[in-house]
CSV table of C-alpha atoms in Angstrom, one decimal:
chain,number,residue,atom,x,y,z
A,1,MET,CA,-19.1,36.3,36.1
A,2,THR,CA,-18.6,36.5,32.6
A,3,GLU,CA,-18.5,33.8,29.8
A,4,LEU,CA,-15.7,33.7,27.8
A,5,GLY,CA,-15.4,34.1,24.5
A,6,ARG,CA,-14.8,31.4,21.9
A,7,LEU,CA,-11.0,31.4,19.9
A,8,TYR,CA,-11.2,30.0,16.6
A,9,GLY,CA,-8.7,29.1,14.2
A,10,LEU,CA,-10.1,29.5,11.0
A,11,GLY,CA,-8.0,27.5,8.1
A,12,ILE,CA,-9.4,29.4,5.0
A,13,GLY,CA,-7.5,27.1,2.6
A,14,PRO,CA,-4.8,28.7,0.2
A,15,GLY,CA,-6.6,31.5,-2.0
A,16,ASP,CA,-9.6,30.5,-3.7
A,17,PRO,CA,-13.0,32.1,-2.0
A,18,GLU,CA,-14.2,28.9,-3.2
A,19,LEU,CA,-12.6,26.2,-1.3
A,20,LEU,CA,-13.7,28.1,2.0
A,21,THR,CA,-15.7,25.3,4.3
A,22,LEU,CA,-19.0,25.8,5.0
A,23,LYS,CA,-18.2,25.4,8.4
A,24,ALA,CA,-15.6,28.3,8.3
A,25,HIS,CA,-17.9,30.1,6.6
A,26,ARG,CA,-20.2,30.4,8.9
A,27,ILE,CA,-18.8,31.0,11.6
A,28,LEU,CA,-16.5,33.6,9.4
A,29,THR,CA,-20.0,35.1,8.5
A,30,THR,CA,-21.2,35.4,12.2
A,31,VAL,CA,-18.1,36.2,14.9
A,32,PRO,CA,-18.3,38.8,16.4
A,33,VAL,CA,-14.4,39.5,15.7
A,34,ILE,CA,-12.2,38.9,13.4
A,35,ALA,CA,-8.0,39.0,13.9
A,36,TYR,CA,-5.7,38.1,11.2
A,37,PRO,CA,-2.1,38.8,10.5
A,38,ILE,CA,-0.4,41.8,7.8
A,39,SER,CA,3.2,41.6,7.3
A,40,GLU,CA,5.4,44.6,7.6
A,41,ASN,CA,4.7,45.9,3.8
A,42,GLY,CA,0.6,45.8,5.2
A,43,LYS,CA,-0.6,43.4,2.8
A,44,ALA,CA,-3.0,40.5,4.7
A,45,LEU,CA,-3.7,38.0,2.0
A,46,ALA,CA,-5.9,35.7,4.6
A,47,ARG,CA,-8.4,38.9,4.5
A,48,ALA,CA,-8.5,39.5,0.8
A,49,ILE,CA,-8.5,36.1,0.2
A,50,VAL,CA,-12.7,36.3,2.4
A,51,SER,CA,-12.7,39.8,1.7
A,52,ASP,CA,-16.2,39.8,0.2
A,53,PHE,CA,-17.4,38.1,3.1
A,54,ILE,CA,-16.0,40.1,5.9
A,55,ARG,CA,-19.6,42.0,7.2
A,56,PRO,CA,-18.7,45.6,7.8
A,57,ASP,CA,-20.1,46.3,11.4
A,58,GLN,CA,-17.3,42.8,12.3
A,59,ILE,CA,-14.2,44.2,14.4
A,60,GLU,CA,-11.2,43.3,13.1
A,61,ILE,CA,-7.6,42.8,14.6
A,62,SER,CA,-4.9,43.5,12.8
A,63,MET,CA,-1.9,41.0,13.6
A,64,SER,CA,1.7,42.6,12.2
A,65,LEU,CA,4.0,39.5,12.6
A,66,PRO,CA,7.4,39.8,10.6
A,67,PHE,CA,8.3,37.4,8.3
A,68,ASP,CA,12.3,38.7,8.4
A,69,VAL,CA,14.5,35.6,9.5
A,70,LYS,CA,16.6,38.6,11.5
A,71,ARG,CA,13.6,39.1,14.2
A,72,SER,CA,12.3,36.7,16.9
A,73,PRO,CA,8.3,36.8,16.1
A,74,HIS,CA,7.5,36.4,19.9
A,75,PRO,CA,6.9,39.4,20.7
A,76,TYR,CA,4.9,40.4,18.0
A,77,TYR,CA,2.7,37.3,18.8
A,78,ASP,CA,2.4,38.1,22.8
A,79,ILE,CA,0.7,41.3,21.1
A,80,ALA,CA,-1.2,39.6,18.7
A,81,ALA,CA,-3.0,37.0,21.7
A,82,THR,CA,-3.2,39.9,24.5
A,83,LYS,CA,-4.9,42.2,21.6
A,84,ILE,CA,-7.6,39.1,20.9
A,85,ALA,CA,-7.6,38.2,24.5
A,86,GLU,CA,-8.9,41.3,25.5
A,87,HIS,CA,-12.7,40.1,23.7
A,88,LEU,CA,-12.4,36.4,24.2
A,89,LYS,CA,-12.0,37.5,28.5
A,90,VAL,CA,-15.4,40.0,28.1
A,91,GLY,CA,-17.4,36.5,25.9
A,92,THR,CA,-16.6,37.3,23.1
A,93,ASP,CA,-15.9,35.1,20.1
A,94,VAL,CA,-13.1,35.9,17.9
A,95,ALA,CA,-11.7,33.8,14.8
A,96,VAL,CA,-8.1,33.7,13.9
A,97,LEU,CA,-7.7,33.9,10.0
A,98,CYS,CA,-5.4,31.2,8.6
A,99,GLU,CA,-3.9,30.8,5.5
A,100,GLY,CA,-3.8,26.9,4.0
A,101,GLU,CA,-4.3,24.6,7.6
A,102,PRO,CA,-4.3,26.1,11.3
A,103,MET,CA,-2.1,23.5,13.0
A,104,LEU,CA,0.7,23.2,9.7
A,105,TYR,CA,3.2,25.7,9.7
A,106,GLY,CA,0.6,28.1,9.8
A,107,SER,CA,1.0,31.4,12.3
A,108,PHE,CA,-2.4,30.8,14.6
A,109,MET,CA,0.1,27.5,16.5
A,110,TYR,CA,1.5,30.1,18.3
A,111,LEU,CA,-1.9,32.1,19.0
A,112,PHE,CA,-2.7,28.4,20.4
A,113,GLN,CA,0.0,27.9,22.3
A,114,ARG,CA,-0.8,31.6,24.4
A,115,LEU,CA,-4.8,31.4,24.2
A,116,SER,CA,-6.0,27.2,24.4
A,117,ARG,CA,-5.4,27.1,28.0
A,118,GLN,CA,-7.2,30.7,29.1
A,119,PHE,CA,-10.1,30.1,26.5
A,120,PRO,CA,-12.4,27.5,24.8
A,121,THR,CA,-10.9,26.9,21.8
A,122,GLU,CA,-12.1,25.2,18.3
A,123,ILE,CA,-10.2,24.8,15.1
A,124,VAL,CA,-11.5,24.8,11.9
A,125,PRO,CA,-9.7,22.3,9.6
A,126,GLY,CA,-8.6,24.0,6.2
A,127,ILE,CA,-7.4,22.9,2.7
A,128,SER,CA,-3.6,23.0,2.7
A,129,SER,CA,-2.0,24.9,-0.1
A,130,ILE,CA,0.1,21.4,-0.2
A,131,MET,CA,-3.0,19.4,-0.9
A,132,ALA,CA,-3.9,22.4,-3.2
A,133,SER,CA,-0.9,22.6,-5.1
A,134,ALA,CA,-1.3,18.4,-6.5
A,135,ALA,CA,-4.5,19.1,-8.0
A,136,MET,CA,-3.4,21.8,-9.7
A,137,LEU,CA,0.0,19.7,-11.3
A,138,GLY,CA,-2.8,17.2,-11.4
A,139,VAL,CA,0.1,14.9,-9.9
A,140,PRO,CA,-1.4,12.1,-7.6
A,141,ILE,CA,1.4,12.6,-4.6
A,142,THR,CA,1.7,9.0,-3.2
A,143,TYR,CA,1.1,5.5,-3.9
A,144,ARG,CA,-0.1,2.3,-1.4
A,145,ASN,CA,3.2,2.4,0.8
A,146,ASP,CA,4.8,5.6,0.3
A,147,VAL,CA,5.9,8.2,2.8
A,148,LEU,CA,5.7,12.2,2.0
A,149,SER,CA,7.9,14.2,3.4
A,150,ILE,CA,7.5,17.4,4.1
A,151,ILE,CA,10.4,19.9,4.0
A,152,PRO,CA,10.4,23.4,5.0
A,153,ALA,CA,13.4,25.3,2.5
A,154,THR,CA,14.4,27.2,5.3
A,155,LEU,CA,16.6,23.8,6.3
A,156,ASP,CA,20.5,24.3,6.0
A,157,GLU,CA,22.2,22.5,2.8
A,158,THR,CA,23.3,19.6,4.5
A,159,THR,CA,20.2,18.6,6.4
A,160,LEU,CA,18.1,19.5,3.1
A,161,SER,CA,20.2,16.9,1.0
A,162,ASP,CA,20.2,14.5,4.1
A,163,ARG,CA,16.5,14.5,4.3
A,164,LEU,CA,15.3,14.5,0.5
A,165,ALA,CA,18.6,11.4,-0.4
A,166,VAL,CA,15.6,9.4,1.6
A,167,VAL,CA,12.2,10.5,0.1
A,168,ASP,CA,9.4,8.8,-1.4
A,169,ALA,CA,7.8,12.1,-2.1
A,170,ALA,CA,8.2,15.3,-1.0
A,171,VAL,CA,6.5,18.6,-0.7
A,172,ILE,CA,9.3,21.7,-0.4
A,173,ILE,CA,7.6,24.4,0.8
A,174,LYS,CA,9.2,27.9,2.2
A,175,LEU,CA,11.2,28.9,-0.8
A,176,GLY,CA,11.5,32.1,-1.3
A,177,ARG,CA,15.3,33.7,-1.8
A,178,HIS,CA,16.1,29.7,-0.7
A,179,PHE,CA,14.9,28.3,-4.2
A,180,THR,CA,18.9,28.0,-5.4
A,181,LYS,CA,20.1,25.8,-2.3
A,182,VAL,CA,16.9,23.8,-3.4
A,183,ARG,CA,17.6,23.5,-7.2
A,184,ARG,CA,21.1,22.6,-6.8
A,185,VAL,CA,20.5,19.9,-3.9
A,186,ILE,CA,17.4,18.2,-6.0
A,187,ASN,CA,19.9,18.0,-9.0
A,188,ARG,CA,23.0,17.1,-6.8
A,189,LEU,CA,20.2,14.2,-5.8
A,190,GLY,CA,19.3,13.2,-9.5
A,191,LEU,CA,16.2,14.5,-8.7
A,192,LEU,CA,15.2,17.7,-10.9
A,193,HIS,CA,13.7,15.0,-13.7
A,194,ARG,CA,11.0,14.8,-10.9
A,195,ALA,CA,10.4,17.9,-9.5
A,196,LEU,CA,7.7,20.3,-10.0
A,197,TYR,CA,7.3,23.3,-9.5
A,198,ILE,CA,4.1,25.6,-8.9
A,199,GLU,CA,3.7,29.3,-6.9
A,200,ARG,CA,0.6,30.6,-5.4
A,201,ALA,CA,-1.7,27.2,-6.0
A,202,THR,CA,-5.5,28.5,-7.0
A,203,GLN,CA,-5.1,32.1,-6.1
A,204,SER,CA,-5.4,34.8,-9.0
A,205,ASN,CA,-2.1,35.0,-10.4
A,206,GLN,CA,-1.5,31.2,-9.4
A,207,ARG,CA,1.7,30.3,-11.4
A,208,ILE,CA,3.3,26.9,-12.9
A,209,VAL,CA,6.5,26.7,-14.6
A,210,ASP,CA,9.4,24.1,-15.5
A,211,ILE,CA,11.6,24.7,-13.0
A,212,THR,CA,14.4,24.3,-15.3
A,213,GLU,CA,13.0,28.4,-15.9
A,214,VAL,CA,12.5,29.7,-12.8
A,215,LYS,CA,14.6,32.7,-12.2
A,216,GLN,CA,15.6,33.0,-8.5
A,217,VAL,CA,14.8,37.2,-9.2
A,218,ASP,CA,11.3,35.5,-9.5
A,219,VAL,CA,10.0,33.0,-6.7
A,220,PRO,CA,8.4,33.9,-3.7
A,221,TYR,CA,7.8,33.1,-0.2
A,222,TRP,CA,3.8,31.3,-1.4
A,223,SER,CA,5.8,28.5,-3.8
A,224,LEU,CA,6.5,24.7,-3.2
A,225,ILE,CA,8.6,22.0,-5.7
A,226,LEU,CA,6.4,19.2,-5.1
A,227,ILE,CA,8.6,15.6,-5.9
A,228,PRO,CA,5.8,12.9,-6.4
A,229,SER,CA,5.7,9.1,-5.9
A,230,GLN,CA,8.8,7.3,-8.3
A,231,MET,CA,6.3,4.8,-9.0
A,232,GLU,CA,4.0,7.9,-10.7
A,233,MET,CA,6.8,8.8,-12.4
A,234,GLY,CA,7.5,5.6,-13.1
A,235,ARG,CA,4.2,6.0,-15.4
A,236,TRP,CA,6.2,8.8,-17.4
A,237,GLY,CA,8.1,8.7,-20.6
A,238,ASP,CA,10.9,11.1,-21.2
A,239,GLY,CA,8.6,12.3,-24.2
A,240,GLU,CA,5.8,12.4,-21.9
A,241,MET,CA,7.5,14.8,-19.1
A,242,GLY,CA,8.8,16.8,-22.4
A,243,ARG,CA,5.0,16.9,-23.5
A,244,TRP,CA,3.8,18.2,-19.6
A,245,ARG,CA,6.9,20.8,-19.7
A,246,ASP,CA,5.7,22.3,-22.7
A,247,GLY,CA,1.8,22.2,-21.5
A,248,GLU,CA,0.1,20.2,-24.3
A,249,MET,CA,-0.9,16.6,-21.5
A,250,GLY,CA,-4.1,18.8,-20.3
A,251,ARG,CA,-5.3,22.3,-19.0
A,252,SER,CA,-4.8,21.6,-15.5
A,253,ARG,CA,-0.8,20.5,-16.4
A,254,LYS,CA,-0.5,23.7,-18.8
A,255,ILE,CA,2.9,26.3,-17.8
A,256,TRP,CA,0.8,29.9,-17.3
């Protein structure tokens, strides 16, 4: 009986290839098959992050996954899982490249649901864009007993408002076309002065902008808003925050 291949969910971090863990690098450079999602316009961000480490003899499986909210992704995950399973059944290991952290809002979770009961599976954690963004912004997220809330911008406005009204600290992800709605809610709740905007954290085209200057047409899906702890914000006077917004508080807080 043929031994089954091992499925790896490989967290490769938010974009800077130097943030790849040693374990992820070892598996990536030795596994015979790699799989990664591609968007409808043909872009494969996960592959691009680690492209310098991919060997020419490795088999590549591109998984077409729609990001259009009007289309169900489930058939596409079924197709991807079937392709991956063909290799696992004959004893070939497969590593699925996952931007950020595989088990935090990642597409790998849907493959995990479909394949982990049939094949031995290992998850390799990665640095999430949430943690990376805090580092790039140079702002601590929480102190002591603060509770961090991770909130998708895709929520309806009422739900979004209810969740944000009670947060100690929050990260709002998946902004994209939802930015105007989110900013409206933040402003109504009196949180705009605490809100920090960043897009494509750690990537070569990372961008940090004062949230009051962000235009909806410029906001990509790979962006987020960080609302740090009230305790942290209490250490900032109005003048200090103004200098931060003007990029005068150090390179880590510079606005690109």
